[in-house]
């Protein structure tokens, strides 16, 4: 079976950047993703902080980066990686061969692997959430926002994603009610813009107790953590942006995850397993943004090239 120099798991900004750098370092690269290439930015309406673009649609940026990988003739395949194992090299050389197994039944082999599987949104875990999840409760405004044209929506959360997506929803919804457990913690410029919108109402320091029960979604009940005041926020649907968790379950057996499930990697993106590198949002790190994901991907690819040189000469 063919042995790639490097297999990159995840084709978000981190994975695609790693692929570009690895290919330009003359490595034989396979880029794998369970979904269409692009990662989370596919579902981001407007990005305003990626250098060189004062405003760019996330799906457009993803397509441009993917086209860059295709211009370099980087091999891309669909596959949901469910397991990574290591085995000694048959020729007894240094380093191990990584066996990458996908749920769809395909298995690939490589000298190095870069893990760039990102994060997924957290749920609130309050009563009645599961009854409406995926129907009237969504985690993606760009996917489901259009359903709420001239209707009322609730956005839960106060970080950058919550505030940016609230601004997006306010362009089409009749009313956007933002309910957040703390105060608004997003960039001050974005918070100022949100608060200036006439159809937006913000409730800070409210704990959400439940989504209102019933056949049809009508809203939620929340209690102020400061005053004990109870409010009922009404809406035709809700969007949750209360944080993220790493998508790293397939790597749990490798001994490379910290206690919250993020990949522990050093500044060279090396994990505890030689030849396995981590990059992007799935790493334990300070700032999860496109620009830092790209940076991690570039470093991981350089480290993979150095690993190949050390093992193969
Ligand atoms: C709503 C929202 C708005 C945002 N706005 C901005 C912004 O304005 N500016 C900014 O800089 N950042 C923004 N971000 C953050 C930015 O999207 C992330 O930092 C960035 O996408 C991280 O890139 P990544 O490659 O590490 O991971 P991701 O983009 O999450 O990509 C991970 C990829 O791995 C794949 N994958 C996962 N598991 C497997 C598996 N087992 N097998 C195969 N493939 C797998 C996924 O399908 C996905 O394609 C936003 C995020 C959200 C959610």
Short mmCIF file of N, CA, C and O in Angstrom, two decimals, residues 51-185:
data_model
loop_
_atom_site.label_atom_id
_atom_site.label_comp_id
_atom_site.label_asym_id
_atom_site.label_seq_id
_atom_site.Cartn_x
_atom_site.Cartn_y
_atom_site.Cartn_z
N UNK A 51 -6.00 39.22 7.46
CA UNK A 51 -5.20 40.26 6.80
C UNK A 51 -5.34 40.23 5.28
O UNK A 51 -5.30 39.18 4.64
N UNK A 52 -5.49 41.42 4.72
CA UNK A 52 -5.61 41.54 3.27
C UNK A 52 -7.05 41.63 2.80
O UNK A 52 -7.32 41.98 1.66
N UNK A 53 -8.00 41.28 3.69
CA UNK A 53 -9.41 41.33 3.33
C UNK A 53 -10.15 42.14 4.42
O UNK A 53 -10.30 41.65 5.54
N UNK A 54 -10.59 43.34 4.10
CA UNK A 54 -11.32 44.08 5.14
C UNK A 54 -12.69 43.44 5.37
O UNK A 54 -13.28 43.57 6.44
N UNK A 55 -13.20 42.73 4.37
CA UNK A 55 -14.45 42.00 4.53
C UNK A 55 -14.48 40.89 3.49
O UNK A 55 -14.31 41.15 2.29
N UNK A 56 -14.65 39.67 3.95
CA UNK A 56 -14.71 38.55 2.99
C UNK A 56 -15.70 37.51 3.51
O UNK A 56 -15.78 37.26 4.72
N UNK A 57 -16.47 36.97 2.59
CA UNK A 57 -17.41 35.90 2.94
C UNK A 57 -16.60 34.62 3.21
O UNK A 57 -15.67 34.29 2.48
N UNK A 58 -16.97 33.91 4.29
CA UNK A 58 -16.20 32.74 4.71
C UNK A 58 -16.13 31.66 3.64
O UNK A 58 -15.05 31.09 3.38
N UNK A 59 -17.26 31.38 3.00
CA UNK A 59 -17.28 30.32 1.98
C UNK A 59 -16.40 30.71 0.79
O UNK A 59 -15.71 29.87 0.20
N UNK A 60 -16.39 32.01 0.45
CA UNK A 60 -15.54 32.48 -0.66
C UNK A 60 -14.06 32.30 -0.31
O UNK A 60 -13.27 31.85 -1.14
N UNK A 61 -13.71 32.66 0.93
CA UNK A 61 -12.31 32.52 1.34
C UNK A 61 -11.91 31.04 1.34
O UNK A 61 -10.84 30.67 0.85
N UNK A 62 -12.80 30.19 1.86
CA UNK A 62 -12.51 28.74 1.89
C UNK A 62 -12.27 28.23 0.46
O UNK A 62 -11.33 27.46 0.22
N UNK A 63 -13.11 28.67 -0.47
CA UNK A 63 -12.98 28.20 -1.85
C UNK A 63 -11.65 28.66 -2.46
O UNK A 63 -10.96 27.90 -3.15
N UNK A 64 -11.27 29.91 -2.15
CA UNK A 64 -9.99 30.42 -2.70
C UNK A 64 -8.81 29.61 -2.16
O UNK A 64 -7.88 29.30 -2.89
N UNK A 65 -8.86 29.27 -0.86
CA UNK A 65 -7.74 28.51 -0.29
C UNK A 65 -7.75 27.09 -0.88
O UNK A 65 -6.70 26.54 -1.23
N UNK A 66 -8.94 26.51 -1.03
CA UNK A 66 -9.00 25.15 -1.61
C UNK A 66 -8.49 25.17 -3.05
O UNK A 66 -7.75 24.27 -3.47
N UNK A 67 -8.86 26.22 -3.80
CA UNK A 67 -8.35 26.32 -5.18
C UNK A 67 -6.83 26.41 -5.20
O UNK A 67 -6.17 25.88 -6.09
N UNK A 68 -6.27 27.07 -4.18
CA UNK A 68 -4.81 27.15 -4.07
C UNK A 68 -4.23 25.73 -3.91
O UNK A 68 -3.25 25.37 -4.56
N UNK A 69 -4.89 24.91 -3.07
CA UNK A 69 -4.39 23.53 -2.89
C UNK A 69 -4.51 22.74 -4.21
O UNK A 69 -3.64 21.93 -4.53
N UNK A 70 -5.58 23.03 -4.95
CA UNK A 70 -5.78 22.28 -6.19
C UNK A 70 -4.81 22.73 -7.28
O UNK A 70 -4.39 21.94 -8.13
N UNK A 71 -4.46 24.01 -7.25
CA UNK A 71 -3.45 24.51 -8.20
C UNK A 71 -2.11 23.82 -7.96
O UNK A 71 -1.32 23.64 -8.90
N UNK A 72 -1.88 23.41 -6.73
CA UNK A 72 -0.64 22.69 -6.39
C UNK A 72 -0.80 21.18 -6.57
O UNK A 72 0.10 20.40 -6.23
N UNK A 73 -1.99 20.77 -7.05
CA UNK A 73 -2.29 19.35 -7.30
C UNK A 73 -2.18 18.52 -6.02
O UNK A 73 -1.65 17.39 -6.02
N UNK A 74 -2.66 19.07 -4.94
CA UNK A 74 -2.68 18.33 -3.67
C UNK A 74 -3.87 17.37 -3.68
O UNK A 74 -5.00 17.75 -4.01
N UNK A 75 -3.60 16.12 -3.34
CA UNK A 75 -4.65 15.10 -3.36
C UNK A 75 -5.61 15.33 -2.18
O UNK A 75 -5.18 15.46 -1.03
N UNK A 76 -6.91 15.38 -2.50
CA UNK A 76 -7.94 15.53 -1.46
C UNK A 76 -8.86 14.33 -1.52
O UNK A 76 -9.20 13.86 -2.60
N UNK A 77 -9.26 13.83 -0.36
CA UNK A 77 -10.24 12.74 -0.35
C UNK A 77 -11.20 12.93 0.81
O UNK A 77 -10.85 13.55 1.82
N UNK A 78 -12.42 12.40 0.62
CA UNK A 78 -13.39 12.40 1.72
C UNK A 78 -13.13 11.20 2.60
O UNK A 78 -12.93 10.09 2.11
N UNK A 79 -13.16 11.40 3.91
CA UNK A 79 -12.99 10.28 4.83
C UNK A 79 -13.15 10.79 6.26
O UNK A 79 -12.63 11.85 6.60
N UNK A 80 -13.88 10.03 7.07
CA UNK A 80 -14.04 10.38 8.48
C UNK A 80 -13.04 9.55 9.27
O UNK A 80 -13.23 8.34 9.44
N UNK A 81 -11.97 10.17 9.70
CA UNK A 81 -10.93 9.42 10.40
C UNK A 81 -11.45 8.98 11.76
O UNK A 81 -11.97 9.78 12.54
N UNK A 82 -11.36 7.67 12.02
CA UNK A 82 -11.85 7.18 13.31
C UNK A 82 -10.75 6.56 14.16
O UNK A 82 -10.95 6.30 15.34
N UNK A 83 -9.58 6.37 13.55
CA UNK A 83 -8.51 5.74 14.33
C UNK A 83 -7.15 6.04 13.67
O UNK A 83 -7.04 6.06 12.45
N UNK A 84 -6.14 6.26 14.52
CA UNK A 84 -4.76 6.37 14.01
C UNK A 84 -3.88 5.45 14.85
O UNK A 84 -3.92 5.51 16.09
N UNK A 85 -3.15 4.59 14.18
CA UNK A 85 -2.25 3.67 14.89
C UNK A 85 -0.84 3.86 14.33
O UNK A 85 -0.67 4.40 13.23
N UNK A 86 0.14 3.39 15.07
CA UNK A 86 1.52 3.46 14.58
C UNK A 86 2.09 2.04 14.50
O UNK A 86 1.71 1.18 15.29
N UNK A 87 2.97 1.84 13.54
CA UNK A 87 3.68 0.55 13.48
C UNK A 87 5.14 0.79 13.10
O UNK A 87 5.46 1.78 12.43
N UNK A 88 5.99 -0.11 13.52
CA UNK A 88 7.42 0.03 13.19
C UNK A 88 7.61 -0.07 11.68
O UNK A 88 6.84 -0.76 10.99
N UNK A 89 8.59 0.62 11.17
CA UNK A 89 8.88 0.53 9.73
C UNK A 89 9.46 -0.84 9.41
O UNK A 89 10.28 -1.36 10.17
N UNK A 90 9.05 -1.39 8.25
CA UNK A 90 9.54 -2.72 7.86
C UNK A 90 11.05 -2.72 7.63
O UNK A 90 11.74 -3.70 7.89
N UNK A 91 11.56 -1.56 7.16
CA UNK A 91 13.01 -1.49 6.89
C UNK A 91 13.80 -1.16 8.16
O UNK A 91 15.02 -0.97 8.10
N UNK A 92 13.10 -1.08 9.30
CA UNK A 92 13.78 -0.83 10.56
C UNK A 92 14.27 0.59 10.73
O UNK A 92 14.98 0.89 11.69
N UNK A 93 13.90 1.49 9.80
CA UNK A 93 14.36 2.87 9.86
C UNK A 93 13.74 3.63 11.02
O UNK A 93 12.83 3.13 11.69
N UNK A 94 14.22 4.84 11.23
CA UNK A 94 13.70 5.63 12.35
C UNK A 94 12.29 6.11 12.05
O UNK A 94 11.86 6.14 10.91
N UNK A 95 11.55 6.46 13.08
CA UNK A 95 10.17 6.89 12.91
C UNK A 95 9.25 5.70 12.72
O UNK A 95 9.70 4.56 12.55
N UNK A 96 7.95 5.97 12.78
CA UNK A 96 6.96 4.90 12.61
C UNK A 96 6.06 5.22 11.42
O UNK A 96 5.97 6.37 10.99
N UNK A 97 5.39 4.20 10.92
CA UNK A 97 4.37 4.40 9.89
C UNK A 97 3.04 4.62 10.62
O UNK A 97 2.71 3.90 11.57
N UNK A 98 2.28 5.62 10.17
CA UNK A 98 0.97 5.90 10.78
C UNK A 98 -0.11 5.27 9.90
O UNK A 98 -0.09 5.45 8.67
N UNK A 99 -1.00 4.54 10.54
CA UNK A 99 -2.10 3.91 9.80
C UNK A 99 -3.37 4.69 10.13
O UNK A 99 -3.77 4.77 11.30
N UNK A 100 -3.95 5.30 9.11
CA UNK A 100 -5.11 6.18 9.30
C UNK A 100 -6.34 5.45 8.78
O UNK A 100 -6.46 5.16 7.59
N UNK A 101 -7.27 5.13 9.70
CA UNK A 101 -8.45 4.35 9.31
C UNK A 101 -9.69 5.26 9.31
O UNK A 101 -9.92 6.01 10.25
N UNK A 102 -10.46 5.18 8.23
CA UNK A 102 -11.68 5.99 8.10
C UNK A 102 -12.92 5.14 8.30
O UNK A 102 -12.94 3.95 7.95
N UNK A 103 -13.96 5.77 8.83
CA UNK A 103 -15.21 5.07 9.11
C UNK A 103 -15.81 4.48 7.83
O UNK A 103 -16.52 3.47 7.88
N UNK A 104 -15.52 5.11 6.70
CA UNK A 104 -16.10 4.65 5.42
C UNK A 104 -15.42 3.38 4.92
O UNK A 104 -15.78 2.84 3.88
N UNK A 105 -14.38 2.91 5.63
CA UNK A 105 -13.76 1.64 5.25
C UNK A 105 -12.39 1.77 4.63
O UNK A 105 -11.70 0.77 4.44
N UNK A 106 -11.97 3.00 4.30
CA UNK A 106 -10.65 3.15 3.67
C UNK A 106 -9.56 3.28 4.73
O UNK A 106 -9.79 3.82 5.82
N UNK A 107 -8.37 2.78 4.40
CA UNK A 107 -7.21 2.90 5.28
C UNK A 107 -6.05 3.49 4.48
O UNK A 107 -5.85 3.13 3.31
N UNK A 108 -5.34 4.41 5.09
CA UNK A 108 -4.19 5.05 4.43
C UNK A 108 -2.97 4.91 5.34
O UNK A 108 -3.10 4.76 6.55
N UNK A 109 -1.79 5.04 4.74
CA UNK A 109 -0.55 4.97 5.52
C UNK A 109 0.32 6.18 5.20
O UNK A 109 0.35 6.66 4.05
N UNK A 110 1.05 6.64 6.20
CA UNK A 110 1.94 7.78 5.99
C UNK A 110 3.05 7.75 7.03
O UNK A 110 2.93 7.07 8.06
N UNK A 111 4.09 8.56 6.74
CA UNK A 111 5.17 8.69 7.72
C UNK A 111 4.75 9.68 8.82
O UNK A 111 4.95 9.43 10.00
N UNK A 112 4.14 10.79 8.40
CA UNK A 112 3.71 11.81 9.37
C UNK A 112 2.22 12.07 9.22
O UNK A 112 1.63 11.84 8.15
N UNK A 113 1.60 12.55 10.30
CA UNK A 113 0.19 12.93 10.27
C UNK A 113 0.06 14.29 10.93
O UNK A 113 0.69 14.55 11.96
N UNK A 114 -0.73 15.16 10.32
CA UNK A 114 -1.06 16.44 10.95
C UNK A 114 -2.55 16.42 11.28
O UNK A 114 -3.39 16.24 10.40
N UNK A 115 -2.87 16.58 12.56
CA UNK A 115 -4.26 16.55 13.01
C UNK A 115 -4.78 17.99 13.10
O UNK A 115 -4.24 18.80 13.86
N UNK A 116 -5.83 18.29 12.31
CA UNK A 116 -6.36 19.66 12.28
C UNK A 116 -7.88 19.58 12.20
O UNK A 116 -8.50 20.04 11.24
N UNK A 117 -8.46 18.94 13.22
CA UNK A 117 -9.89 18.61 13.17
C UNK A 117 -10.80 19.66 13.83
O UNK A 117 -12.02 19.47 13.87
N UNK A 118 -10.23 20.73 14.37
CA UNK A 118 -11.05 21.85 14.81
C UNK A 118 -11.89 21.58 16.04
O UNK A 118 -11.57 20.73 16.89
N UNK A 119 -12.98 22.33 16.12
CA UNK A 119 -13.86 22.26 17.30
C UNK A 119 -15.31 22.16 16.84
O UNK A 119 -15.61 22.35 15.66
N UNK A 120 -16.19 21.85 17.78
CA UNK A 120 -17.64 21.89 17.50
C UNK A 120 -18.32 22.66 18.63
O UNK A 120 -17.77 22.78 19.73
N UNK A 121 -19.53 23.18 18.37
CA UNK A 121 -20.16 24.02 19.39
C UNK A 121 -20.64 23.23 20.59
O UNK A 121 -21.04 22.07 20.47
N UNK A 122 -20.59 23.88 21.75
CA UNK A 122 -21.14 23.29 22.97
C UNK A 122 -22.65 23.48 23.01
O UNK A 122 -23.16 24.43 22.44
N UNK A 123 -23.32 22.60 23.75
CA UNK A 123 -24.75 22.77 23.98
C UNK A 123 -24.97 23.27 25.40
O UNK A 123 -24.10 23.14 26.27
N UNK A 124 -26.14 23.85 25.65
CA UNK A 124 -26.45 24.38 26.98
C UNK A 124 -26.76 23.28 28.00
O UNK A 124 -26.56 23.45 29.19
N UNK A 125 -27.38 22.19 27.51
CA UNK A 125 -27.85 21.09 28.37
C UNK A 125 -28.88 21.59 29.38
O UNK A 125 -28.74 21.40 30.59
N UNK A 126 -29.90 22.28 28.87
CA UNK A 126 -31.03 22.70 29.73
C UNK A 126 -32.29 21.98 29.24
O UNK A 126 -32.32 21.46 28.11
N UNK A 127 -33.35 21.93 30.08
CA UNK A 127 -34.56 21.22 29.67
C UNK A 127 -35.12 21.69 28.32
O UNK A 127 -35.08 22.88 28.01
N UNK A 128 -35.62 20.73 27.57
CA UNK A 128 -36.30 20.89 26.28
C UNK A 128 -35.37 21.26 25.11
O UNK A 128 -35.83 21.41 23.99
N UNK A 129 -34.06 21.39 25.39
CA UNK A 129 -33.12 21.74 24.31
C UNK A 129 -33.10 20.65 23.23
O UNK A 129 -33.16 20.96 22.03
N UNK A 130 -33.05 19.39 23.67
CA UNK A 130 -32.95 18.31 22.68
C UNK A 130 -34.19 18.22 21.81
O UNK A 130 -34.12 17.82 20.65
N UNK A 131 -35.37 18.61 22.37
CA UNK A 131 -36.62 18.55 21.58
C UNK A 131 -36.56 19.47 20.37
O UNK A 131 -37.17 19.22 19.33
N UNK A 132 -35.84 20.59 20.52
CA UNK A 132 -35.82 21.60 19.43
C UNK A 132 -34.49 21.63 18.66
O UNK A 132 -34.38 22.32 17.65
N UNK A 133 -33.47 20.89 19.17
CA UNK A 133 -32.14 20.93 18.55
C UNK A 133 -32.21 20.51 17.09
O UNK A 133 -32.82 19.49 16.75
N UNK A 134 -31.59 21.31 16.22
CA UNK A 134 -31.57 20.98 14.79
C UNK A 134 -32.85 21.37 14.08
O UNK A 134 -32.92 21.29 12.85
N UNK A 135 -33.87 21.77 14.86
CA UNK A 135 -35.12 22.25 14.24
C UNK A 135 -35.21 23.76 14.47
O UNK A 135 -34.91 24.54 13.59
N UNK A 136 -35.62 24.14 15.68
CA UNK A 136 -35.70 25.58 15.97
C UNK A 136 -34.49 26.08 16.73
O UNK A 136 -34.35 27.28 16.94
N UNK A 137 -33.63 25.17 17.18
CA UNK A 137 -32.37 25.60 17.80
C UNK A 137 -31.25 25.21 16.86
O UNK A 137 -31.15 24.05 16.45
N UNK A 138 -30.42 26.20 16.51
CA UNK A 138 -29.36 25.98 15.52
C UNK A 138 -28.03 26.50 16.07
O UNK A 138 -28.01 27.30 17.00
N UNK A 139 -26.95 26.04 15.45
CA UNK A 139 -25.62 26.51 15.82
C UNK A 139 -24.97 27.21 14.62
O UNK A 139 -23.78 27.45 14.62
N UNK A 140 -25.77 27.53 13.61
CA UNK A 140 -25.21 28.08 12.37
C UNK A 140 -26.17 29.09 11.75
O UNK A 140 -27.14 28.70 11.09
N UNK A 141 -25.89 30.37 11.98
CA UNK A 141 -26.79 31.41 11.45
C UNK A 141 -26.78 31.45 9.94
O UNK A 141 -27.81 31.68 9.30
N UNK A 142 -25.60 31.21 9.36
CA UNK A 142 -25.53 31.30 7.89
C UNK A 142 -26.31 30.15 7.23
O UNK A 142 -26.84 30.28 6.14
N UNK A 143 -26.40 29.00 7.94
CA UNK A 143 -27.16 27.86 7.39
C UNK A 143 -28.67 28.08 7.57
O UNK A 143 -29.45 27.79 6.68
N UNK A 144 -29.07 28.54 8.74
CA UNK A 144 -30.49 28.53 9.10
C UNK A 144 -31.11 29.91 9.28
O UNK A 144 -32.31 30.03 9.50
N UNK A 145 -30.29 30.97 9.19
CA UNK A 145 -30.80 32.32 9.48
C UNK A 145 -31.93 32.74 8.55
O UNK A 145 -32.87 33.43 8.99
N UNK A 146 -31.87 32.33 7.29
CA UNK A 146 -32.87 32.80 6.33
C UNK A 146 -34.29 32.39 6.70
O UNK A 146 -35.26 33.02 6.27
N UNK A 147 -34.41 31.34 7.51
CA UNK A 147 -35.75 30.89 7.94
C UNK A 147 -36.45 31.95 8.78
O UNK A 147 -37.65 31.91 8.98
N UNK A 148 -35.66 32.88 9.32
CA UNK A 148 -36.22 33.83 10.28
C UNK A 148 -36.38 35.23 9.72
O UNK A 148 -36.43 36.20 10.45
N UNK A 149 -36.46 35.31 8.39
CA UNK A 149 -36.70 36.62 7.78
C UNK A 149 -38.01 37.18 8.33
O UNK A 149 -39.03 36.49 8.35
N UNK A 150 -37.98 38.38 8.85
CA UNK A 150 -39.15 39.08 9.42
C UNK A 150 -39.75 38.34 10.61
O UNK A 150 -40.93 38.51 10.93
N UNK A 151 -38.97 37.46 11.22
CA UNK A 151 -39.40 36.80 12.45
C UNK A 151 -38.48 37.21 13.60
O UNK A 151 -37.55 38.00 13.40
N UNK A 152 -38.73 36.63 14.78
CA UNK A 152 -37.91 36.98 15.95
C UNK A 152 -37.00 35.81 16.30
O UNK A 152 -37.45 34.66 16.33
N UNK A 153 -35.74 36.11 16.58
CA UNK A 153 -34.82 35.06 16.99
C UNK A 153 -34.10 35.45 18.28
O UNK A 153 -33.95 36.63 18.59
N UNK A 154 -33.65 34.40 18.97
CA UNK A 154 -32.87 34.59 20.19
C UNK A 154 -31.45 34.10 19.89
O UNK A 154 -31.29 33.03 19.30
N UNK A 155 -30.45 34.87 20.30
CA UNK A 155 -29.06 34.42 20.21
C UNK A 155 -28.55 34.25 21.62
O UNK A 155 -28.69 35.15 22.46
N UNK A 156 -27.95 33.10 21.89
CA UNK A 156 -27.44 32.81 23.24
C UNK A 156 -25.92 32.89 23.20
O UNK A 156 -25.27 32.17 22.42
N UNK A 157 -25.35 33.75 24.03
CA UNK A 157 -23.90 33.92 24.08
C UNK A 157 -23.52 35.37 23.90
O UNK A 157 -24.33 36.18 23.43
N UNK A 158 -22.27 35.70 24.28
CA UNK A 158 -21.83 37.09 24.20
C UNK A 158 -20.43 37.26 23.67
O UNK A 158 -19.88 38.35 23.69
N UNK A 159 -19.83 36.17 23.17
CA UNK A 159 -18.47 36.23 22.62
C UNK A 159 -18.49 36.70 21.17
O UNK A 159 -19.54 37.10 20.64
N UNK A 160 -17.34 36.60 20.51
CA UNK A 160 -17.23 37.10 19.13
C UNK A 160 -18.23 36.44 18.19
O UNK A 160 -18.88 37.12 17.41
N UNK A 161 -18.35 35.11 18.26
CA UNK A 161 -19.25 34.42 17.34
C UNK A 161 -20.69 34.88 17.57
O UNK A 161 -21.42 35.16 16.61
N UNK A 162 -21.11 34.95 18.84
CA UNK A 162 -22.49 35.34 19.15
C UNK A 162 -22.78 36.74 18.64
O UNK A 162 -23.83 36.99 18.03
N UNK A 163 -21.85 37.64 18.86
CA UNK A 163 -22.10 39.04 18.48
C UNK A 163 -22.08 39.19 16.95
O UNK A 163 -22.98 39.82 16.37
N UNK A 164 -21.09 38.56 16.30
CA UNK A 164 -21.02 38.66 14.83
C UNK A 164 -22.27 38.07 14.18
O UNK A 164 -22.85 38.63 13.26
N UNK A 165 -22.69 36.92 14.68
CA UNK A 165 -23.86 36.26 14.07
C UNK A 165 -25.15 37.00 14.41
O UNK A 165 -26.09 37.00 13.63
N UNK A 166 -25.21 37.67 15.56
CA UNK A 166 -26.39 38.48 15.89
C UNK A 166 -26.51 39.64 14.91
O UNK A 166 -27.62 39.99 14.47
N UNK A 167 -25.37 40.25 14.59
CA UNK A 167 -25.38 41.37 13.63
C UNK A 167 -25.89 40.87 12.27
O UNK A 167 -26.72 41.51 11.62
N UNK A 168 -25.41 39.70 11.90
CA UNK A 168 -25.86 39.10 10.62
C UNK A 168 -27.37 38.83 10.64
O UNK A 168 -28.11 39.19 9.72
N UNK A 169 -27.85 38.23 11.74
CA UNK A 169 -29.27 37.89 11.84
C UNK A 169 -30.14 39.15 11.87
O UNK A 169 -31.26 39.16 11.34
N UNK A 170 -29.62 40.22 12.47
CA UNK A 170 -30.40 41.45 12.60
C UNK A 170 -30.71 42.08 11.24
O UNK A 170 -31.63 42.87 11.11
N UNK A 171 -29.91 41.68 10.21
CA UNK A 171 -30.17 42.23 8.87
C UNK A 171 -31.46 41.68 8.28
O UNK A 171 -32.05 42.27 7.40
N UNK A 172 -31.87 40.50 8.76
CA UNK A 172 -33.07 39.90 8.15
C UNK A 172 -34.21 39.68 9.13
O UNK A 172 -35.37 39.76 8.76
N UNK A 173 -33.88 39.44 10.39
CA UNK A 173 -34.94 39.16 11.36
C UNK A 173 -35.63 40.45 11.79
O UNK A 173 -35.03 41.53 11.73
N UNK A 174 -36.88 40.30 12.23
CA UNK A 174 -37.61 41.48 12.73
C UNK A 174 -36.97 41.92 14.05
O UNK A 174 -36.79 43.10 14.30
N UNK A 175 -36.64 40.91 14.90
CA UNK A 175 -36.05 41.25 16.19
C UNK A 175 -35.04 40.17 16.59
O UNK A 175 -35.27 38.98 16.36
N UNK A 176 -33.92 40.60 17.18
CA UNK A 176 -32.93 39.67 17.70
C UNK A 176 -32.77 39.96 19.19
O UNK A 176 -32.47 41.09 19.59
N UNK A 177 -33.01 38.93 20.01
CA UNK A 177 -32.82 39.07 21.46
C UNK A 177 -31.57 38.29 21.84
O UNK A 177 -31.51 37.07 21.62
N UNK A 178 -30.57 38.98 22.38
CA UNK A 178 -29.33 38.32 22.78
C UNK A 178 -29.38 38.10 24.29
O UNK A 178 -29.64 39.03 25.05
N UNK A 179 -29.18 36.84 24.70
CA UNK A 179 -29.16 36.52 26.13
C UNK A 179 -27.80 35.91 26.43
O UNK A 179 -27.41 34.92 25.81
N UNK A 180 -27.09 36.52 27.36
CA UNK A 180 -25.75 36.00 27.65
C UNK A 180 -25.52 35.86 29.15
O UNK A 180 -26.03 36.64 29.95
N UNK A 181 -24.77 34.81 29.49
CA UNK A 181 -24.54 34.47 30.90
C UNK A 181 -23.63 35.47 31.60
O UNK A 181 -23.69 35.65 32.79
N UNK A 182 -22.73 36.09 30.80
CA UNK A 182 -21.84 37.12 31.37
C UNK A 182 -22.23 38.45 30.71
O UNK A 182 -23.38 38.63 30.36
N UNK A 183 -21.26 39.33 30.54
CA UNK A 183 -21.55 40.50 29.72
C UNK A 183 -21.04 40.21 28.30
O UNK A 183 -20.54 39.11 28.04
N UNK A 184 -21.18 41.17 27.40
CA UNK A 184 -20.68 40.94 26.04
C UNK A 184 -19.16 40.99 26.08
O UNK A 184 -18.58 42.00 26.50
N UNK A 185 -18.53 39.91 25.64
CA UNK A 185 -17.06 39.83 25.73
C UNK A 185 -16.39 39.90 24.36
O UNK A 185 -15.19 39.71 24.24
#
